[in-house]
Each structure stands twice: as structure tokens, then as C-alpha cells.
PDB file of C-alpha atoms and ligand atoms in Angstrom:
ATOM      1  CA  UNK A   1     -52.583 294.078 108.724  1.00  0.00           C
ATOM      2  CA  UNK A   2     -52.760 292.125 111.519  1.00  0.00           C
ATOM      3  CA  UNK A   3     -49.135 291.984 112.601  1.00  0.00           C
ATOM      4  CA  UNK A   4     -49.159 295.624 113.809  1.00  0.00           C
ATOM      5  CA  UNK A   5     -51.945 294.881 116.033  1.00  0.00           C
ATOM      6  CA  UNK A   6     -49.356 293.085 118.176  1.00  0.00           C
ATOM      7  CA  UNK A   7     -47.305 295.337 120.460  1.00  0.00           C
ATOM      8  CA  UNK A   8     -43.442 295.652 120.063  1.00  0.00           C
ATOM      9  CA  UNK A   9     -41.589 296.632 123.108  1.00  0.00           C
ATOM     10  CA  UNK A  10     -37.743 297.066 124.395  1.00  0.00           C
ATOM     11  CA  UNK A  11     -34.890 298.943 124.928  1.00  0.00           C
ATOM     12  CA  UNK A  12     -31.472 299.794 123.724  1.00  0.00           C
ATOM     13  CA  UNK A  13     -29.310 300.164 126.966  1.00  0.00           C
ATOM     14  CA  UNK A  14     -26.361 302.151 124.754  1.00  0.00           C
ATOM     15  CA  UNK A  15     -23.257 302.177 126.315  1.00  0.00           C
ATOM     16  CA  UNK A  16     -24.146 302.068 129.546  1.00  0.00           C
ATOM     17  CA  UNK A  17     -23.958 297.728 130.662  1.00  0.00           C
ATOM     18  CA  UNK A  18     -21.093 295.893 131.363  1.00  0.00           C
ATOM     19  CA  UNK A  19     -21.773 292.112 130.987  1.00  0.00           C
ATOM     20  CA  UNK A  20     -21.886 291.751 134.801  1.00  0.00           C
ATOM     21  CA  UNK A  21     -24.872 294.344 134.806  1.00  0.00           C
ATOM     22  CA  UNK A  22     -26.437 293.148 131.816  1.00  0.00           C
ATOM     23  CA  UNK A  23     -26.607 289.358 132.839  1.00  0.00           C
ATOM     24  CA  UNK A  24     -27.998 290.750 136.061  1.00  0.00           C
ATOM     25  CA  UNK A  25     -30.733 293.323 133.949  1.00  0.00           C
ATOM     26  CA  UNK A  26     -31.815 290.360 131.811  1.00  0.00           C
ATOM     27  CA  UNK A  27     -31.817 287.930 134.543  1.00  0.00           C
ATOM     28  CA  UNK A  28     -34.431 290.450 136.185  1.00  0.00           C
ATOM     29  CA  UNK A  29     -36.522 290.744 132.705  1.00  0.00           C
ATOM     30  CA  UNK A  30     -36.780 287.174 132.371  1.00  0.00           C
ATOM     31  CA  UNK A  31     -37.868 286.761 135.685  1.00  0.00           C
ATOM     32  CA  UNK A  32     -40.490 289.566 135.547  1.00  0.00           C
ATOM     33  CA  UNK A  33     -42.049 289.055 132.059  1.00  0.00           C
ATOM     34  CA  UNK A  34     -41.917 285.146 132.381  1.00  0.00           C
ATOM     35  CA  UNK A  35     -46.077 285.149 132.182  1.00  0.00           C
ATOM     36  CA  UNK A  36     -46.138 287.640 128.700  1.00  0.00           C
ATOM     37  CA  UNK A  37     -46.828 286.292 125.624  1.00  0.00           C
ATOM     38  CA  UNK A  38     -44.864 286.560 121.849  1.00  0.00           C
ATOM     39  CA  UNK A  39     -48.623 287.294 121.282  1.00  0.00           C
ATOM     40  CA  UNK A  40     -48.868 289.742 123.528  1.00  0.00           C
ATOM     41  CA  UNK A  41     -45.547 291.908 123.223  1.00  0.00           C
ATOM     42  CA  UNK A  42     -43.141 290.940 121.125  1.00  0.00           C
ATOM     43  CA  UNK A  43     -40.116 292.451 123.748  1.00  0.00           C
ATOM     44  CA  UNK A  44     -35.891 292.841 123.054  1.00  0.00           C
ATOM     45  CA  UNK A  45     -33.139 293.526 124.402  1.00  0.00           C
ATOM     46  CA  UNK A  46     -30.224 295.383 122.653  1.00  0.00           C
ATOM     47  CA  UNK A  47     -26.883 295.449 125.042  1.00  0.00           C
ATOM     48  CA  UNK A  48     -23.508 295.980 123.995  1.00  0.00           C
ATOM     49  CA  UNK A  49     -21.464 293.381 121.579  1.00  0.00           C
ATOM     50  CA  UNK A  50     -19.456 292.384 124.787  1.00  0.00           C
ATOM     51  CA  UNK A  51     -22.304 290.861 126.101  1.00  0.00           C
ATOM     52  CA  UNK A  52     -24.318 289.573 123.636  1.00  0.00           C
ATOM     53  CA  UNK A  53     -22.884 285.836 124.059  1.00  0.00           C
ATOM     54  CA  UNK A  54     -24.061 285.945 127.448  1.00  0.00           C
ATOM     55  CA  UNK A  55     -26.966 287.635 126.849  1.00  0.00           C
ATOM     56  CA  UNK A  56     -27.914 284.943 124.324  1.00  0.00           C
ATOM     57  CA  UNK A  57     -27.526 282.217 127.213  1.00  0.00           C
ATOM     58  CA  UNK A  58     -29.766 283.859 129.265  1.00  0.00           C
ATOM     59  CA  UNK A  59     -32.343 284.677 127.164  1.00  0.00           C
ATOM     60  CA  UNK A  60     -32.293 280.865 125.186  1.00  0.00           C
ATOM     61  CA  UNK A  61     -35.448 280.171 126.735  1.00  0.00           C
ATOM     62  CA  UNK A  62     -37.784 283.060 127.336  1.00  0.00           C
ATOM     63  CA  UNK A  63     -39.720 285.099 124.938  1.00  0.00           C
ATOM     64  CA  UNK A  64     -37.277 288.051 124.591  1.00  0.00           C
ATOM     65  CA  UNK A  65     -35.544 288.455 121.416  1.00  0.00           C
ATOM     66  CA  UNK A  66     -31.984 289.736 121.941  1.00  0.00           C
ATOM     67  CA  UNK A  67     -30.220 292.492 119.365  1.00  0.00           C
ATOM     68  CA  UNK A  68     -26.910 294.282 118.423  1.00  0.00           C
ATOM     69  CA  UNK A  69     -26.781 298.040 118.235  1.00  0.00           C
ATOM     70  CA  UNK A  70     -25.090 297.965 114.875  1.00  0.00           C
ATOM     71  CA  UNK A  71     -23.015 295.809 112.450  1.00  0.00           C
ATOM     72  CA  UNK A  72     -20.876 295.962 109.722  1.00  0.00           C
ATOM     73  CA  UNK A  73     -22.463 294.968 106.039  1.00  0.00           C
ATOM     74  CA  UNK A  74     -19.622 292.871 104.855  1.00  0.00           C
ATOM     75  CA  UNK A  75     -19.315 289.459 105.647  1.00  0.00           C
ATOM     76  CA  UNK A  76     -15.688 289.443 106.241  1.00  0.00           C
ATOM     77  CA  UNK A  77     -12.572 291.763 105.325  1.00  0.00           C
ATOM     78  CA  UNK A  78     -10.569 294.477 106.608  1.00  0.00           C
ATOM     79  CA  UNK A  79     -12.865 296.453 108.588  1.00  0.00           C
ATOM     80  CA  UNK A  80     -11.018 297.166 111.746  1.00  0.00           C
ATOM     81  CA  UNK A  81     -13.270 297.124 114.537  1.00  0.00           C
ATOM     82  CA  UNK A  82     -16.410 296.214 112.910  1.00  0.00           C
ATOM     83  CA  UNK A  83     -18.656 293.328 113.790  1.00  0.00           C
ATOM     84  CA  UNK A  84     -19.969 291.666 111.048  1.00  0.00           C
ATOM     85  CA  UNK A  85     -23.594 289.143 109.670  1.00  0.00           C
ATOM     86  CA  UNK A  86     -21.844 286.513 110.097  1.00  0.00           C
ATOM     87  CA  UNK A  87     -20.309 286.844 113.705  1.00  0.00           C
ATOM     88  CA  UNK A  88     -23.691 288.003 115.069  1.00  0.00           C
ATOM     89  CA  UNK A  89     -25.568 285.028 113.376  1.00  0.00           C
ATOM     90  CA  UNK A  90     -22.999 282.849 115.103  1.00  0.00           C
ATOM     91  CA  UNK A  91     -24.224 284.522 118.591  1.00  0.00           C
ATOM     92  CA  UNK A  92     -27.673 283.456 117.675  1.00  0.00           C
ATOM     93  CA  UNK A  93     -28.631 287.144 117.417  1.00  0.00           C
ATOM     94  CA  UNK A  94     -32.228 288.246 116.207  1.00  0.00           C
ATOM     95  CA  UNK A  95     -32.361 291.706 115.735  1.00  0.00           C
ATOM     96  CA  UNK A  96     -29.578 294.664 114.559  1.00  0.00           C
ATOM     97  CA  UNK A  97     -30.714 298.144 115.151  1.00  0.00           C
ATOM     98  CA  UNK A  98     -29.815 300.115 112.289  1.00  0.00           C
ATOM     99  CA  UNK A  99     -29.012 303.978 111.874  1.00  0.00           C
ATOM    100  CA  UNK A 100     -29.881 305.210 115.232  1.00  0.00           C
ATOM    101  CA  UNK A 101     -29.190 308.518 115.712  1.00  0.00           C
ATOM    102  CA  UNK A 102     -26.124 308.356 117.709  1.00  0.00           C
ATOM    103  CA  UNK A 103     -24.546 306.316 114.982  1.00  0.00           C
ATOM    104  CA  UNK A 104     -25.713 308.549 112.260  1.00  0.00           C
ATOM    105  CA  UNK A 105     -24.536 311.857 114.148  1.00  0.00           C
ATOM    106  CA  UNK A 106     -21.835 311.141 116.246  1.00  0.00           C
ATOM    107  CA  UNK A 107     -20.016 308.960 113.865  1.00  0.00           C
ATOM    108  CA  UNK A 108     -21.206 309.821 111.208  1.00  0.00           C
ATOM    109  CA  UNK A 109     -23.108 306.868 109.141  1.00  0.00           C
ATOM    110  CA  UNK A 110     -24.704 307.635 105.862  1.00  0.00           C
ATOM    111  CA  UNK A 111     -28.028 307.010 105.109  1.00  0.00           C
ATOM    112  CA  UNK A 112     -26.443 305.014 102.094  1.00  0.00           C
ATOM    113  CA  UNK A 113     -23.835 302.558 104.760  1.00  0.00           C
ATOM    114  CA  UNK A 114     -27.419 302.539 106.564  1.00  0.00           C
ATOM    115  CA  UNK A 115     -29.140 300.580 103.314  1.00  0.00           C
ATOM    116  CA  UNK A 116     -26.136 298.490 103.085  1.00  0.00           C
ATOM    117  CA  UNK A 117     -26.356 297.314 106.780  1.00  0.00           C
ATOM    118  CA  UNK A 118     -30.052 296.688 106.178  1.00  0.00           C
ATOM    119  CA  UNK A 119     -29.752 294.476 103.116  1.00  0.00           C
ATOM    120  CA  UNK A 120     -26.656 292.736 104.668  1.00  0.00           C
ATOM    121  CA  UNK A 121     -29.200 292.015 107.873  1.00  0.00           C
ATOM    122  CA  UNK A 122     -32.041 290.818 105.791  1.00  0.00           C
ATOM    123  CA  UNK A 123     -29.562 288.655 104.027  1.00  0.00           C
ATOM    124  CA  UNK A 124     -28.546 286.497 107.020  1.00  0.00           C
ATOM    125  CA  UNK A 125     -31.976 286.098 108.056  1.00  0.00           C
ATOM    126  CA  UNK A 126     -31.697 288.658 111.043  1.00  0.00           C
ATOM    127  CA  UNK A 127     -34.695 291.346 111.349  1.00  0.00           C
ATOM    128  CA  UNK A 128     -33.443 294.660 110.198  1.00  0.00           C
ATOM    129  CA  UNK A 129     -34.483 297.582 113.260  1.00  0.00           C
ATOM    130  CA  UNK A 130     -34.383 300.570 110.669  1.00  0.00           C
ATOM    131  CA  UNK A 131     -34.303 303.908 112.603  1.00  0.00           C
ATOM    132  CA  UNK A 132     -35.088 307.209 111.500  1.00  0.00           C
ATOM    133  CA  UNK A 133     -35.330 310.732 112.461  1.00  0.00           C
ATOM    134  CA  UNK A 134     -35.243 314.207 111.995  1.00  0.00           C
ATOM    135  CA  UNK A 135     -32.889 316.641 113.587  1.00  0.00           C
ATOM    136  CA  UNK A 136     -33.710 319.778 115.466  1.00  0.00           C
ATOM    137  CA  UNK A 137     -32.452 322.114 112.996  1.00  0.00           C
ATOM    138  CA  UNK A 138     -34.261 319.719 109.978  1.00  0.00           C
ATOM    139  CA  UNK A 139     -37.424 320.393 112.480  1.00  0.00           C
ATOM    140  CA  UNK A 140     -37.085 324.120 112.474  1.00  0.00           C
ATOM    141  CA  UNK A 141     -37.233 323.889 108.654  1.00  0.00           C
ATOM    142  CA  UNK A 142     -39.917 321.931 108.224  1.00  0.00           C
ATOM    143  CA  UNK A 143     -38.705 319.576 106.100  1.00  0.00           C
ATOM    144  CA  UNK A 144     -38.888 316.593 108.517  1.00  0.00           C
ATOM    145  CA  UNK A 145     -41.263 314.347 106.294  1.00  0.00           C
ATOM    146  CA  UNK A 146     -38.336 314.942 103.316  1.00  0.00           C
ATOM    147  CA  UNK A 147     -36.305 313.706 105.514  1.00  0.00           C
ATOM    148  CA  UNK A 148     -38.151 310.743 107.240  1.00  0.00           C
ATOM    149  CA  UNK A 149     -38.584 309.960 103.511  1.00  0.00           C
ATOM    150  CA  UNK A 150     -35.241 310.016 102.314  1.00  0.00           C
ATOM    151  CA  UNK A 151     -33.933 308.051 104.968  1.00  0.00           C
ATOM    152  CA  UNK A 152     -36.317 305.251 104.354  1.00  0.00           C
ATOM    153  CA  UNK A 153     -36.197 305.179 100.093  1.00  0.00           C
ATOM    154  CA  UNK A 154     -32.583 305.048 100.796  1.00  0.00           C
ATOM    155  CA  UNK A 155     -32.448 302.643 103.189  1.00  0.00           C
ATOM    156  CA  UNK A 156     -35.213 300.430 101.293  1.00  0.00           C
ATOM    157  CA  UNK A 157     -34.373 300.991  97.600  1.00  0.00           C
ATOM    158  CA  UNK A 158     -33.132 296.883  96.908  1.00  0.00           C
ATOM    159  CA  UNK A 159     -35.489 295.159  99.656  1.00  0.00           C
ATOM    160  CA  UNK A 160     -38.130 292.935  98.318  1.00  0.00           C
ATOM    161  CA  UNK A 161     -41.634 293.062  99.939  1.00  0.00           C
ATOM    162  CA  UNK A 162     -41.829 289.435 100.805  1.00  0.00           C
ATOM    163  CA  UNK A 163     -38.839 290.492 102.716  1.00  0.00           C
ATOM    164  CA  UNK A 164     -39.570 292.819 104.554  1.00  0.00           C
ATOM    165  CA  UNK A 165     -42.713 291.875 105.527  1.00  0.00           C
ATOM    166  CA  UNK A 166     -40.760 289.067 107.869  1.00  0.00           C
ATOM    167  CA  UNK A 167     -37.425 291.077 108.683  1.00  0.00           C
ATOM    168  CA  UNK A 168     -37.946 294.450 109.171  1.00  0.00           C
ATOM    169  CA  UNK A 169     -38.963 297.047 111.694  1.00  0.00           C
ATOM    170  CA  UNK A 170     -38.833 300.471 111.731  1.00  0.00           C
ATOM    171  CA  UNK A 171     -38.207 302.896 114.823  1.00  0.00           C
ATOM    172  CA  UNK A 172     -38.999 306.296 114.348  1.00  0.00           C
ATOM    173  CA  UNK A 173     -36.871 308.785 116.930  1.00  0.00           C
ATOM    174  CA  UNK A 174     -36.761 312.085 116.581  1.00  0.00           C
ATOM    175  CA  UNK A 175     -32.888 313.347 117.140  1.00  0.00           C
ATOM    176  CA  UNK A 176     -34.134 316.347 119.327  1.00  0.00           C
ATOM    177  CA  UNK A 177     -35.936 313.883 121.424  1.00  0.00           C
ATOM    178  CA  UNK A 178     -33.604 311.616 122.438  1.00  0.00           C
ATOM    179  CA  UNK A 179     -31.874 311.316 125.467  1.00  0.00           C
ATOM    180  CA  UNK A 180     -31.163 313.105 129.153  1.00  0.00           C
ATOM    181  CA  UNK A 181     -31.436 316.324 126.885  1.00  0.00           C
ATOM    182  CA  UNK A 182     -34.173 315.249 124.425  1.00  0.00           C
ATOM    183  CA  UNK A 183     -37.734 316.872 124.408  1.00  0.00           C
ATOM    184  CA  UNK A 184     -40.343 314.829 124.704  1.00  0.00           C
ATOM    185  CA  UNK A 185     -42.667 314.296 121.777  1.00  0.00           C
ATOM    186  CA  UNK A 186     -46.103 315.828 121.589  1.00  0.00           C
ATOM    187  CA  UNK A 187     -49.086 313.001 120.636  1.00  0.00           C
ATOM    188  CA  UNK A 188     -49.809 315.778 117.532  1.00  0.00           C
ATOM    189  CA  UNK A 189     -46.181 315.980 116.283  1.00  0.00           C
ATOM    190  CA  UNK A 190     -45.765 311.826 116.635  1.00  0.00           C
ATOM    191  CA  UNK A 191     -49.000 311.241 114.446  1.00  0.00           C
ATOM    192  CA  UNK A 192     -48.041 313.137 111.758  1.00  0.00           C
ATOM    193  CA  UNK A 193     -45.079 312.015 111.519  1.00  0.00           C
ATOM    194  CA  UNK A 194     -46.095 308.026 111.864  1.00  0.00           C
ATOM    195  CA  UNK A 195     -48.479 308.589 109.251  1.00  0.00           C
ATOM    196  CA  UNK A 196     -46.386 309.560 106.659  1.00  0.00           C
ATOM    197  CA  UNK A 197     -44.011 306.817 107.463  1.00  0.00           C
ATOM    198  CA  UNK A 198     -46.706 304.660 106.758  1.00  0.00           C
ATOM    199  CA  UNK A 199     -47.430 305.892 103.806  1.00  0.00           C
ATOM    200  CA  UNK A 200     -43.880 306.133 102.402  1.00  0.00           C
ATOM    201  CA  UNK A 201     -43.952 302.502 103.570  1.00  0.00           C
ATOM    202  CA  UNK A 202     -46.815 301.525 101.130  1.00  0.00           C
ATOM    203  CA  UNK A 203     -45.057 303.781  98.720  1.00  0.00           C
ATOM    204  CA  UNK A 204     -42.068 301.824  98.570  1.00  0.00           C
ATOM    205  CA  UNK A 205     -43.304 298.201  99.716  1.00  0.00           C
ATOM    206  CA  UNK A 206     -46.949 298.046  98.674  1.00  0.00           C
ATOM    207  CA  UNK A 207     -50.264 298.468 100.066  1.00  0.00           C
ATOM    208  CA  UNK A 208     -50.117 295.479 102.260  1.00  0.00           C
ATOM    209  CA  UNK A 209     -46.672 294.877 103.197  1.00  0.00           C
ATOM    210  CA  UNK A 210     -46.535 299.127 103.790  1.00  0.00           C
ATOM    211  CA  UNK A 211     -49.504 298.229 106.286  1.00  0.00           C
ATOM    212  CA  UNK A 212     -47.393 295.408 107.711  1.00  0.00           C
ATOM    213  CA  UNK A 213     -44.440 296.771 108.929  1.00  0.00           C
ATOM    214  CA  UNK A 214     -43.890 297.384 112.614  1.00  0.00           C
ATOM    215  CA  UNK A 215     -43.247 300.711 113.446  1.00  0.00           C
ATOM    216  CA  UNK A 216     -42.008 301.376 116.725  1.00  0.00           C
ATOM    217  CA  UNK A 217     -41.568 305.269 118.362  1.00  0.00           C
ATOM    218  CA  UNK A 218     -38.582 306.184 120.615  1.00  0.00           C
ATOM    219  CA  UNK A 219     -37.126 309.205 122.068  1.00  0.00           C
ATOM    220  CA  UNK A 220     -37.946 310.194 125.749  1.00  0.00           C
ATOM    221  CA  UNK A 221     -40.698 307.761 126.375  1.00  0.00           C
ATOM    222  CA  UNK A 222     -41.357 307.501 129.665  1.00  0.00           C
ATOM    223  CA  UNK A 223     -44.460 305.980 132.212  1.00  0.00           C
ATOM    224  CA  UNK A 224     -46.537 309.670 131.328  1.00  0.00           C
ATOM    225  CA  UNK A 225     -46.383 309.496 127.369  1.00  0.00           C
ATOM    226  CA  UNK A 226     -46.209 305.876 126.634  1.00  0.00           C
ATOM    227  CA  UNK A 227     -49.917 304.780 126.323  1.00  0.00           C
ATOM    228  CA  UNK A 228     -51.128 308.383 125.443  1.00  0.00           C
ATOM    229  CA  UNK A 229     -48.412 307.576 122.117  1.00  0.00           C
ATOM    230  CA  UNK A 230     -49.793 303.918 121.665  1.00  0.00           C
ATOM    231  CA  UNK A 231     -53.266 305.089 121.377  1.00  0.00           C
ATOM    232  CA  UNK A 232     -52.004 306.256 118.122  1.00  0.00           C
ATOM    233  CA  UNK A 233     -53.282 303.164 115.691  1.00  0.00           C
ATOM    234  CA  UNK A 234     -49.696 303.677 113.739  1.00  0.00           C
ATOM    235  CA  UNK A 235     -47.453 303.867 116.328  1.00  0.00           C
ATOM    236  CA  UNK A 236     -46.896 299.861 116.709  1.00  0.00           C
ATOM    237  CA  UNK A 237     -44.357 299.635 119.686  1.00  0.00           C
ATOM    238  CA  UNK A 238     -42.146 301.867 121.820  1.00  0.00           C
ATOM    239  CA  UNK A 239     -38.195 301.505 121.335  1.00  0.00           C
ATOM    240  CA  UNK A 240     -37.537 302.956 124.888  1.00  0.00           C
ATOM    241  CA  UNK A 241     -33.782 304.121 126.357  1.00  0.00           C
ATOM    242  CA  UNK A 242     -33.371 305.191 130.026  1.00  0.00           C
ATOM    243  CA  UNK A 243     -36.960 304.313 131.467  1.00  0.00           C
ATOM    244  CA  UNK A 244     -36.513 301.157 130.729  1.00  0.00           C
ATOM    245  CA  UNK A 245     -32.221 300.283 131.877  1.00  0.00           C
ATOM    246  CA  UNK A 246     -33.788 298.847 135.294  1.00  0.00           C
ATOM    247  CA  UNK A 247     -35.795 295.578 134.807  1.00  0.00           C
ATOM    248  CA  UNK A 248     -38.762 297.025 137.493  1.00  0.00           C
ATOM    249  CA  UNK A 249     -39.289 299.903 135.032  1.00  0.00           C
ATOM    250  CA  UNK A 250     -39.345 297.978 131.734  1.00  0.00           C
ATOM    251  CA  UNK A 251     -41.547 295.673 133.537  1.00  0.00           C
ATOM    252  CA  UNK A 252     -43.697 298.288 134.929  1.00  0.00           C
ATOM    253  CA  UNK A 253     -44.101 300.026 131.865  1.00  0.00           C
ATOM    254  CA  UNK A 254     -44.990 296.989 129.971  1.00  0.00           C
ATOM    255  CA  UNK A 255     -47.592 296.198 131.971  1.00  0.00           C
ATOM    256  CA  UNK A 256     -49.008 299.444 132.152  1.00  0.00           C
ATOM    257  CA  UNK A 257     -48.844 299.518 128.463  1.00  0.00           C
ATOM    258  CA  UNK A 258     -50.957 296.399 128.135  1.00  0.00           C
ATOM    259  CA  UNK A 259     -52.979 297.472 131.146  1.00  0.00           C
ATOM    260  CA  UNK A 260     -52.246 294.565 133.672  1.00  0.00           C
TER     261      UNK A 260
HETATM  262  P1  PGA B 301     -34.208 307.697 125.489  1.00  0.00           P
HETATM  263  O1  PGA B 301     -33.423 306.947 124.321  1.00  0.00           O
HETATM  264  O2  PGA B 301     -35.492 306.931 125.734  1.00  0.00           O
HETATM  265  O3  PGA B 301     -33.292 307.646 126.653  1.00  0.00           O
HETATM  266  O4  PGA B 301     -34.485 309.095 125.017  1.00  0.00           O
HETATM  267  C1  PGA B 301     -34.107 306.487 123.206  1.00  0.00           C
HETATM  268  C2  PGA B 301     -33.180 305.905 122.182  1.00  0.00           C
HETATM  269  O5  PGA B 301     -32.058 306.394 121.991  1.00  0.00           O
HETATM  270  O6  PGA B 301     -33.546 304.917 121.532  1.00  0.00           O
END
């Protein structure tokens, strides 16, 4: 219970850094956050797989854990253009985000590859970033807890409590409300839906790991919504895309977040 007292923070920048702008983003982050605590906010950084090596460099030191936006579940093999455990543990990489929604519906990932990536994350001892959602059309039907609870049986079927309890996180974003064309969430809609996550969570994991597990919110969060969707005891974090790309914002919200 007392690990999701602790507030998770940090963006995916997509594919929108080159390693020249990411050094520079995460030379800025360091900078800025030098004086916040793992206690405090346990912050990330996800760039691209081009610059994750330097990334890693620059981040050796400070209290930002870095991630990769996705990874094969193989260790090796012929998977053309896939990344795989092995190659990101190498990097020194903490985190993978898993099944966001632009990998699920632009090309197309299952939620079964999705339970594969997670196990094959958990195995090499990197925390597993689960993300979930609904669609707009899934919305519109009403059948958006099915879904949040498909998605996460799936995804969770093999994974062992004691596991989980140390390597994974869970982002819930809402497909419709992601993005320049996304619609921001409404504090009603989010606490619903965090609710039942949590208890599909204890469901599937148990009463206290269920309780345990971080679960972040992302889609559209921006310096108006972000501490009216923290005030919500089950949202644990905020997994935040293009308020956060400039160092002075992430920073900014942060600290507005944890009112300092
Ligand atoms: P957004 O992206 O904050 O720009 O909507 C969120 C995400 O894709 O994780």
C-alpha cells in the first residue's frame, strides 16, 4: 500500500527527438529536477532507441529512470527491425513501455504480443510500463471496463505477484484522449475507470499486490487537469506526452504537482 503513495511522473517524447535534442532535453531535466527525490517522484524519460545509449550517459547519475517505447519479446532471432531484452539490458535501460496506443492501433500489436513483451520485460529484470485504453468507438459502446479488463487479464495471465509487485506499472490512456487531437479526460470519467483497474488488479494479482501497483494516467494532461486528476487516491502518476517535450514544462508541472 504504501508504494502508490509515492508519485510517478514522465513522459514519452514519441517520435519527435533526435539524439542531438534529446541529450539537450535531458541535459535540461537533470539540471532542473537535480533537488527531487526517488522519494518524492519517481520521474522517466522514454526517447527513441537511437538515443537511448546517450540518454543512459546522461542520466547515470541523477534520479531519472530512462525507458524504451517498445521491444521485441524474443531474446534473439529473425525479427527484422525489432529491438530486443537483451540489447536494451545492455543499454542499462529501466523501463519498456508496453502496448501504447499508437503501437496497438497504428501497427497493429495484439493484446496477446502485448503479454509476451511484458513477461519477456519482467524476465530481464526491466519494469514492465503496461498501457491500456479504450477507443472512442469502444467508449460509445460502453464497454470500456470489458475492455480495460481484457487488456490487462491478457497481458497479466503468467505474471507472478511477487513479480509484479517490483516490475510493473500500469498507464491507463484513453485512445480518444491522446494526442494534438485527443479530448481531455473528465475527473468523473478517469475515476471510474482507475477504479476498476484497481480492482481487476486485485482480481488478478491479489489484494495486496492489486493495491501495489502503480498506476499512472495519460492522455492530454496538461498544467489545468494534472493535480485536479492526482487528487484521485488511484490515479498514482501522470504518463504525460506534449506538455512535458520541453524540460521548463516537465519541470514546471512537476513542481506544481508536488506543490513547490
Ligand atoms: P499526450 O500524449 O499527452 O500528448 O496526449 C500522451 C501519450 O501518448 O502518452
Amino acid at each position: 500500500m504504501e508504494e502508490t503513495k509515492k508519485l510517478y511522473f514522465g513522459t514519452n517524447t514519441k517520435m519527435y527527438k533526435t539524439i542531438a535534442d534529446t541529450t539537450k532535453f535531458i541535459e535540461e531535466l537533470v539540471e532542473a529536477t537535480h533537488d527531487i527525490s526517488p522519494e518524492q517522484a519517481r520521474l522517466f524519460v522514454i526517447p527513441s532507441f537511437t538515443a537511448l545509449a546517450e540518454a543512459q550517459k546522461k542520466l547515470n547519475d541523477s534520479n531519472i529512470m530512462l525507458g524504451a517505447q517498445n521491444m521485441c519479446w524474443e531474446d534473439e532471432g529473425e525479427y527484422t527491425g525489432e529491438i530486443s531484452p537483451v540489447m536494451l539490458k545492455e543499454i542499462g535501460i529501466d523501463i519498456v513501455e508496453i502496448g501504447h496506443s499508437e503501437r496497438r492501433h497504428v501497427f497493429g500489436e495484439t493484446d496477446y504480443q502485448v503479454k509476451k513483451k511484458v513477461e519477456a520485460a519482467i524476465r530481464h529484470g526491466m519494469t514492465a510500463l503496461l498501457c491500456i485504453g479504450e477507443t472512442k468507438e469502444q467508449k460509445d459502446c460502453n464497454i470500456q471496463d470489458e475492455i480495460l479488463s481484457i487488456q490487462l487479464k491478457t497481458a497479466l495471465s503468467s505474471i507472478k505477484s511477487t513479480d509484479a509487485d517490483k516490475l510493473l506499472w500500469i498507464a491507463y490512456e484513453p485512445v480518444w484522449a491522446i494526442g494534438v487531437n485527443g479530448t481531455p479526460i473528465s475527473k468523473s470519467y478517469a475515476t471510474k475507470r482507475h477504479k476498476h483497474i484497481r480492482s481487476v488488479l486485485v482480481d488478478i494479482l491479489g489484494e495486496e499486490t492489486g493495491c501495489s501497483i502503480p498506476v499512472l494516467y495519460g492522455g492530454s494532461v496538461n498544467m489545468d487537469n494534472a493535480r485536479i486528476l492526482l487528487s484521485d487516491p488511484n490515479i498514482n502518476g501522470l504518463f504525460v506526452g506534449r506538455s512535458a517535450w520541453e524540460a521548463k514544462n516537465f519541470n514546471k508541472m512537476l513542481r506544481h504537482i508536488l506543490e513547490i
